[in-house]
GROMACS .gro file of C-alpha atoms in nm:
model
  342
    1MET     CA    1  -1.749   8.033   6.879
    2ARG     CA    2  -1.583   8.018   6.533
    3ALA     CA    3  -1.661   7.649   6.500
    4GLN     CA    4  -2.025   7.713   6.571
    5ARG     CA    5  -2.026   8.001   6.316
    6ALA     CA    6  -1.856   7.768   6.062
    7ARG     CA    7  -2.111   7.492   6.114
    8THR     CA    8  -2.396   7.745   6.083
    9THR     CA    9  -2.243   7.887   5.763
   10LEU     CA   10  -2.203   7.531   5.614
   11TRP     CA   11  -2.575   7.461   5.687
   12LEU     CA   12  -2.682   7.790   5.531
   13LEU     CA   13  -2.469   7.733   5.225
   14GLY     CA   14  -2.593   7.373   5.190
   15LEU     CA   15  -2.958   7.480   5.211
   16SER     CA   16  -2.908   7.765   4.971
   17LEU     CA   17  -2.742   7.559   4.696
   18PRO     CA   18  -3.052   7.360   4.579
   19LEU     CA   19  -3.261   7.681   4.591
   20CYS     CA   20  -3.007   7.859   4.371
   21LEU     CA   21  -3.003   7.559   4.138
   22LEU     CA   22  -3.383   7.559   4.106
   23HIS     CA   23  -3.383   7.935   4.046
   24ALA     CA   24  -3.124   7.898   3.772
   25THR     CA   25  -3.332   7.638   3.591
   26ALA     CA   26  -3.639   7.861   3.606
   27SER     CA   27  -3.450   8.171   3.477
   28GLY     CA   28  -3.378   8.243   3.108
   29THR     CA   29  -3.513   8.391   2.789
   30VAL     CA   30  -3.828   8.182   2.818
   31PRO     CA   31  -3.973   8.268   3.168
   32ILE     CA   32  -4.081   7.972   3.378
   33SER     CA   33  -4.210   8.004   3.736
   34LEU     CA   34  -4.037   7.812   4.018
   35PRO     CA   35  -4.330   7.570   4.069
   36GLU     CA   36  -4.356   7.503   3.696
   37ALA     CA   37  -3.977   7.454   3.677
   38ALA     CA   38  -3.991   7.201   3.958
   39ALA     CA   39  -4.281   7.023   3.795
   40ALA     CA   40  -4.114   7.029   3.451
   41LEU     CA   41  -3.794   6.889   3.608
   42GLY     CA   42  -3.993   6.604   3.757
   43ARG     CA   43  -4.157   6.522   3.426
   44TYR     CA   44  -3.824   6.522   3.249
   45LEU     CA   45  -3.663   6.291   3.506
   46GLN     CA   46  -3.957   6.057   3.461
   47GLY     CA   47  -3.906   6.054   3.086
   48GLU     CA   48  -4.209   6.272   3.004
   49SER     CA   49  -4.005   6.526   2.805
   50VAL     CA   50  -4.266   6.607   2.540
   51ASP     CA   51  -4.368   6.958   2.654
   52GLN     CA   52  -4.159   7.273   2.593
   53ALA     CA   53  -4.090   7.351   2.960
   54ALA     CA   54  -3.955   6.996   3.033
   55VAL     CA   55  -3.728   7.013   2.729
   56ILE     CA   56  -3.591   7.357   2.818
   57ILE     CA   57  -3.536   7.260   3.179
   58GLY     CA   58  -3.403   6.908   3.126
   59GLN     CA   59  -3.188   6.945   2.817
   60ILE     CA   60  -3.063   7.306   2.830
   61ARG     CA   61  -3.081   7.470   3.170
   62LEU     CA   62  -3.027   7.179   3.403
   63PRO     CA   63  -2.695   7.053   3.253
   64ARG     CA   64  -2.573   7.411   3.237
   65SER     CA   65  -2.662   7.489   3.594
   66LEU     CA   66  -2.511   7.157   3.717
   67LEU     CA   67  -2.191   7.228   3.529
   68ALA     CA   68  -2.176   7.573   3.680
   69MET     CA   69  -2.220   7.425   4.027
   70LEU     CA   70  -1.954   7.167   3.986
   71VAL     CA   71  -1.698   7.402   3.821
   72GLY     CA   72  -1.758   7.663   4.091
   73ALA     CA   73  -1.714   7.400   4.362
   74MET     CA   74  -1.382   7.286   4.208
   75LEU     CA   75  -1.251   7.642   4.183
   76GLY     CA   76  -1.357   7.725   4.542
   77MET     CA   77  -1.196   7.419   4.694
   78THR     CA   78  -0.873   7.435   4.494
   79GLY     CA   79  -0.837   7.808   4.571
   80ALA     CA   80  -0.867   7.742   4.945
   81ALA     CA   81  -0.612   7.459   4.925
   82MET     CA   82  -0.361   7.674   4.729
   83GLN     CA   83  -0.399   7.969   4.966
   84GLY     CA   84  -0.334   7.734   5.258
   85LEU     CA   85  -0.037   7.574   5.088
   86PHE     CA   86   0.128   7.908   4.997
   87ARG     CA   87   0.015   8.066   5.325
   88ASN     CA   88  -0.097   8.364   5.121
   89PRO     CA   89  -0.459   8.485   5.087
   90LEU     CA   90  -0.365   8.631   4.749
   91ALA     CA   91  -0.267   8.295   4.601
   92ASP     CA   92  -0.500   8.130   4.354
   93PRO     CA   93  -0.474   7.812   4.141
   94SER     CA   94  -0.329   8.003   3.844
   95LEU     CA   95  -0.007   8.057   4.042
   96ILE     CA   96   0.116   7.705   3.958
   97GLY     CA   97   0.082   7.774   3.585
   98VAL     CA   98  -0.218   7.547   3.518
   99THR     CA   99  -0.445   7.825   3.393
  100ALA     CA  100  -0.196   7.975   3.153
  101GLY     CA  101  -0.094   7.628   3.030
  102ALA     CA  102  -0.456   7.532   2.973
  103ALA     CA  103  -0.522   7.860   2.789
  104LEU     CA  104  -0.227   7.788   2.556
  105GLY     CA  105  -0.347   7.430   2.498
  106ALA     CA  106  -0.696   7.552   2.422
  107SER     CA  107  -0.571   7.824   2.191
  108MET     CA  108  -0.358   7.571   1.996
  109ALA     CA  109  -0.659   7.341   1.969
  110ILE     CA  110  -0.885   7.622   1.853
  111ALA     CA  111  -0.631   7.749   1.596
  112MET     CA  112  -0.509   7.415   1.460
  113ALA     CA  113  -0.751   7.138   1.530
  114ALA     CA  114  -1.100   7.281   1.584
  115PRO     CA  115  -1.135   7.422   1.227
  116VAL     CA  116  -1.127   7.068   1.089
  117VAL     CA  117  -1.359   6.930   1.360
  118ALA     CA  118  -1.703   7.084   1.361
  119GLY     CA  119  -1.972   7.115   1.633
  120VAL     CA  120  -1.952   6.909   1.947
  121GLY     CA  121  -1.629   6.736   1.830
  122ALA     CA  122  -1.457   7.078   1.825
  123LEU     CA  123  -1.557   7.139   2.186
  124GLY     CA  124  -1.404   6.806   2.283
  125VAL     CA  125  -1.077   6.882   2.101
  126VAL     CA  126  -1.057   7.222   2.278
  127SER     CA  127  -1.123   7.059   2.618
  128ILE     CA  128  -0.861   6.796   2.562
  129GLY     CA  129  -0.610   7.061   2.452
  130ALA     CA  130  -0.686   7.272   2.759
  131PHE     CA  131  -0.652   6.985   2.999
  132ALA     CA  132  -0.327   6.859   2.833
  133GLY     CA  133  -0.179   7.207   2.836
  134GLY     CA  134  -0.266   7.264   3.204
  135MET     CA  135  -0.121   6.934   3.315
  136LEU     CA  136   0.199   6.986   3.120
  137ALA     CA  137   0.249   7.329   3.280
  138VAL     CA  138   0.207   7.193   3.630
  139ILE     CA  139   0.449   6.909   3.563
  140LEU     CA  140   0.712   7.157   3.440
  141VAL     CA  141   0.653   7.380   3.743
  142TYR     CA  142   0.678   7.087   3.983
  143LYS     CA  143   1.004   6.961   3.817
  144LEU     CA  144   1.159   7.311   3.840
  145ALA     CA  145   1.068   7.344   4.203
  146THR     CA  146   1.184   6.996   4.314
  147SER     CA  147   1.546   6.923   4.399
  148GLY     CA  148   1.686   6.639   4.606
  149GLY     CA  149   1.338   6.512   4.681
  150MET     CA  150   1.236   6.840   4.838
  151THR     CA  151   0.982   7.077   4.680
  152SER     CA  152   1.023   7.448   4.758
  153VAL     CA  153   0.693   7.634   4.778
  154ALA     CA  154   0.869   7.965   4.702
  155THR     CA  155   1.045   7.819   4.401
  156MET     CA  156   0.720   7.671   4.283
  157LEU     CA  157   0.557   8.012   4.303
  158LEU     CA  158   0.837   8.174   4.093
  159ALA     CA  159   0.838   7.881   3.844
  160GLY     CA  160   0.461   7.913   3.811
  161ILE     CA  161   0.499   8.280   3.729
  162ALA     CA  162   0.772   8.199   3.471
  163ILE     CA  163   0.573   7.917   3.306
  164SER     CA  164   0.262   8.137   3.296
  165ALA     CA  165   0.458   8.417   3.133
  166LEU     CA  166   0.602   8.178   2.877
  167SER     CA  167   0.257   8.030   2.804
  168ALA     CA  168   0.110   8.380   2.766
  169ALA     CA  169   0.389   8.474   2.521
  170ALA     CA  170   0.326   8.162   2.312
  171SER     CA  171  -0.046   8.231   2.319
  172ASN     CA  172   0.021   8.586   2.202
  173VAL     CA  173   0.234   8.467   1.913
  174LEU     CA  174  -0.040   8.224   1.812
  175GLU     CA  175  -0.306   8.498   1.823
  176PHE     CA  176  -0.084   8.734   1.618
  177TYR     CA  177  -0.090   8.487   1.327
  178SER     CA  178  -0.456   8.387   1.371
  179SER     CA  179  -0.745   8.506   1.157
  180ASN     CA  180  -1.008   8.737   1.304
  181GLU     CA  181  -1.254   8.449   1.346
  182ILE     CA  182  -1.006   8.229   1.531
  183LEU     CA  183  -0.891   8.524   1.740
  184ARG     CA  184  -1.253   8.600   1.843
  185ARG     CA  185  -1.311   8.236   1.937
  186ILE     CA  186  -0.993   8.230   2.148
  187SER     CA  187  -1.094   8.557   2.319
  188MET     CA  188  -1.444   8.425   2.399
  189TRP     CA  189  -1.306   8.104   2.541
  190ARG     CA  190  -1.069   8.293   2.766
  191MET     CA  191  -1.356   8.490   2.912
  192GLY     CA  192  -1.516   8.171   3.028
  193GLY     CA  193  -1.853   8.027   2.935
  194LEU     CA  194  -2.092   7.747   3.008
  195ASP     CA  195  -2.284   7.747   2.680
  196GLY     CA  196  -2.126   7.415   2.576
  197ALA     CA  197  -2.271   7.234   2.879
  198ASN     CA  198  -2.415   6.887   2.826
  199TYR     CA  199  -2.453   6.576   3.040
  200PRO     CA  200  -2.121   6.409   2.935
  201ARG     CA  201  -1.942   6.725   3.058
  202VAL     CA  202  -2.144   6.727   3.376
  203ILE     CA  203  -2.040   6.363   3.439
  204MET     CA  204  -1.671   6.455   3.387
  205ALA     CA  205  -1.706   6.752   3.623
  206LEU     CA  206  -1.886   6.533   3.876
  207VAL     CA  207  -1.603   6.279   3.879
  208ALA     CA  208  -1.345   6.548   3.932
  209THR     CA  209  -1.550   6.727   4.199
  210THR     CA  210  -1.617   6.409   4.387
  211LEU     CA  211  -1.238   6.327   4.383
  212LEU     CA  212  -1.160   6.671   4.523
  213GLY     CA  213  -1.445   6.659   4.773
  214ILE     CA  214  -1.329   6.325   4.914
  215THR     CA  215  -0.948   6.372   4.908
  216LEU     CA  216  -0.879   6.741   4.975
  217PRO     CA  217  -1.045   6.744   5.320
  218ARG     CA  218  -0.803   6.462   5.418
  219PHE     CA  219  -0.527   6.724   5.402
  220ALA     CA  220  -0.712   6.981   5.617
  221ASN     CA  221  -0.495   6.915   5.924
  222ALA     CA  222  -0.178   6.935   5.712
  223LEU     CA  223  -0.296   7.271   5.567
  224ASN     CA  224  -0.376   7.390   5.927
  225ALA     CA  225  -0.025   7.285   6.042
  226LEU     CA  226   0.139   7.458   5.735
  227LEU     CA  227  -0.015   7.786   5.853
  228LEU     CA  228   0.240   7.768   6.139
  229GLY     CA  229   0.530   7.710   5.894
  230GLU     CA  230   0.692   7.402   5.737
  231SER     CA  231   0.930   7.340   6.027
  232GLU     CA  232   0.655   7.358   6.284
  233ALA     CA  233   0.442   7.129   6.072
  234ARG     CA  234   0.715   6.871   6.061
  235TYR     CA  235   0.753   6.885   6.439
  236LEU     CA  236   0.379   6.808   6.457
  237GLY     CA  237   0.441   6.486   6.257
  238ILE     CA  238   0.300   6.602   5.920
  239ASN     CA  239   0.461   6.447   5.609
  240ILE     CA  240   0.512   6.779   5.437
  241GLU     CA  241   0.648   6.662   5.101
  242PHE     CA  242   0.367   6.404   5.059
  243ALA     CA  243   0.106   6.660   5.155
  244LYS     CA  244   0.248   6.920   4.906
  245ARG     CA  245   0.264   6.668   4.618
  246CYS     CA  246  -0.095   6.550   4.679
  247ILE     CA  247  -0.242   6.901   4.724
  248ILE     CA  248  -0.067   7.031   4.404
  249THR     CA  249  -0.178   6.726   4.203
  250LEU     CA  250  -0.539   6.763   4.322
  251ALA     CA  251  -0.542   7.138   4.259
  252ALA     CA  252  -0.402   7.081   3.910
  253ILE     CA  253  -0.664   6.822   3.834
  254GLY     CA  254  -0.941   7.045   3.963
  255VAL     CA  255  -0.839   7.356   3.775
  256GLY     CA  256  -0.745   7.163   3.467
  257PHE     CA  257  -1.093   7.006   3.446
  258SER     CA  258  -1.265   7.345   3.520
  259VAL     CA  259  -1.069   7.523   3.249
  260ALA     CA  260  -1.115   7.242   2.999
  261LEU     CA  261  -1.497   7.236   3.061
  262ALA     CA  262  -1.577   7.602   3.102
  263GLY     CA  263  -1.283   7.813   2.989
  264VAL     CA  264  -1.094   8.053   3.203
  265ILE     CA  265  -1.309   8.175   3.490
  266GLY     CA  266  -1.111   8.399   3.720
  267PHE     CA  267  -1.200   8.549   4.060
  268VAL     CA  268  -1.380   8.247   4.207
  269GLY     CA  269  -1.069   8.059   4.314
  270LEU     CA  270  -0.910   8.379   4.452
  271VAL     CA  271  -1.185   8.561   4.637
  272VAL     CA  272  -1.434   8.295   4.747
  273PRO     CA  273  -1.192   8.124   4.986
  274HIS     CA  274  -1.084   8.465   5.116
  275ILE     CA  275  -1.441   8.563   5.187
  276MET     CA  276  -1.510   8.232   5.357
  277ARG     CA  277  -1.197   8.276   5.568
  278MET     CA  278  -1.321   8.609   5.690
  279LEU     CA  279  -1.657   8.460   5.781
  280ILE     CA  280  -1.561   8.129   5.950
  281GLY     CA  281  -1.181   8.151   6.018
  282PRO     CA  282  -0.882   7.963   5.876
  283ASP     CA  283  -0.960   7.613   5.994
  284HIS     CA  284  -0.944   7.407   5.666
  285ARG     CA  285  -1.176   7.139   5.803
  286TYR     CA  286  -1.457   7.393   5.747
  287LEU     CA  287  -1.288   7.625   5.497
  288LEU     CA  288  -1.255   7.365   5.220
  289PRO     CA  289  -1.622   7.257   5.210
  290ALA     CA  290  -1.746   7.610   5.274
  291SER     CA  291  -1.538   7.743   4.980
  292GLY     CA  292  -1.669   7.463   4.760
  293LEU     CA  293  -2.034   7.545   4.839
  294ALA     CA  294  -1.983   7.914   4.808
  295GLY     CA  295  -1.800   7.878   4.477
  296ALA     CA  296  -2.081   7.659   4.344
  297ILE     CA  297  -2.346   7.921   4.449
  298LEU     CA  298  -2.147   8.211   4.311
  299LEU     CA  299  -2.096   8.049   3.970
  300ILE     CA  300  -2.463   7.939   3.944
  301LEU     CA  301  -2.578   8.298   4.019
  302ALA     CA  302  -2.318   8.443   3.781
  303ASP     CA  303  -2.419   8.210   3.501
  304THR     CA  304  -2.786   8.291   3.557
  305LEU     CA  305  -2.712   8.659   3.529
  306SER     CA  306  -2.496   8.613   3.223
  307ARG     CA  307  -2.792   8.439   3.048
  308THR     CA  308  -3.059   8.693   3.150
  309ILE     CA  309  -2.919   9.036   3.203
  310VAL     CA  310  -2.872   9.110   2.830
  311ALA     CA  311  -3.103   8.838   2.686
  312PRO     CA  312  -3.127   8.698   2.425
  313THR     CA  313  -2.745   8.738   2.407
  314GLU     CA  314  -2.509   8.627   2.683
  315LEU     CA  315  -2.221   8.790   2.868
  316PRO     CA  316  -1.907   8.593   2.941
  317VAL     CA  317  -1.951   8.443   3.280
  318GLY     CA  318  -1.601   8.548   3.392
  319VAL     CA  319  -1.712   8.911   3.356
  320VAL     CA  320  -2.016   8.848   3.573
  321THR     CA  321  -1.831   8.665   3.851
  322ALA     CA  322  -1.608   8.977   3.892
  323ALA     CA  323  -1.908   9.212   3.877
  324ILE     CA  324  -2.086   9.016   4.152
  325GLY     CA  325  -1.799   8.937   4.380
  326VAL     CA  326  -1.583   9.246   4.376
  327PRO     CA  327  -1.829   9.482   4.556
  328PHE     CA  328  -1.902   9.218   4.816
  329PHE     CA  329  -1.532   9.150   4.857
  330ILE     CA  330  -1.443   9.517   4.896
  331SER     CA  331  -1.723   9.555   5.154
  332LEU     CA  332  -1.580   9.270   5.360
  333LEU     CA  333  -1.230   9.408   5.333
  334ARG     CA  334  -1.353   9.735   5.480
  335ARG     CA  335  -1.502   9.535   5.774
  336ARG     CA  336  -1.206   9.308   5.837
  337ARG     CA  337  -1.189   9.403   6.207
  338ASP     CA  338  -1.552   9.294   6.252
  339TYR     CA  339  -1.451   8.947   6.141
  340GLY     CA  340  -1.145   8.925   6.363
  341MET     CA  341  -0.892   9.005   6.090
  342LEU     CA  342  -0.656   9.297   6.113
   0.00000   0.00000   0.00000
């Protein structure tokens, strides 16, 4: 019964995704109807980008919507993997320190390097700083949690909290000595945003999402076995240490890329997998792709709202993800018994 519900949910999410993408490209300060948006997209893809609608769709809204889709998919999949690894529905990718490390790396880049590099180059410097900071934090957490060739998940959780606190403290010191302009840029980056979207960023996100989409489902059975406990998973023939290393590495890559490309966007990696688990159950063969699709849809809708709700200005997309998801999440929590969860 749950398998049938899971397959139906995957089909519905898969069919909804292109519709959400088309709706996002049609929405914005300049109103364009859905048929005109589809026609303009076709003209742009054929190289006929001379009219205003085709330029708006092809050069501004399409890369932004694609980046939102890919970042949302990465956050959804990595969130589901981390909750399975830690056997805790409250876990999210930030627990291994990657988000705080990336925030520190980006803050350092904004404060020290970005002022001397203008425009698109500055965005690249910030992204590189965020990715390097996130990877360094994960390496430190992994080293602290590994002893004698064994990696303790509980120690990793505590080490992640410690490294996150250390990174936050360093970021606070940096902000304390920053000018008002730098402080505002750091704050805006931490709220998350897709306004720097372009096709090179979309390609980088596509590479990372494809890597996650191909490799993470290979560990679905290991994550299912880990739900029973590490000892039970070993009895079932699962190479636990190899699975943990691979899942942590993939989660770090996914979150590192998402933070580097779109800033800190909370909520998606925490709540989307939890919502999907309520709807289709804990089987990671279905939960991983469902969380990826739902994360993509949520972030596309959130970004569309962030561009339109107070147009011509924009809200930080991280604020909108919380505003959309929290009421739905609370509603599901109140109906846990209806979904077979006590």
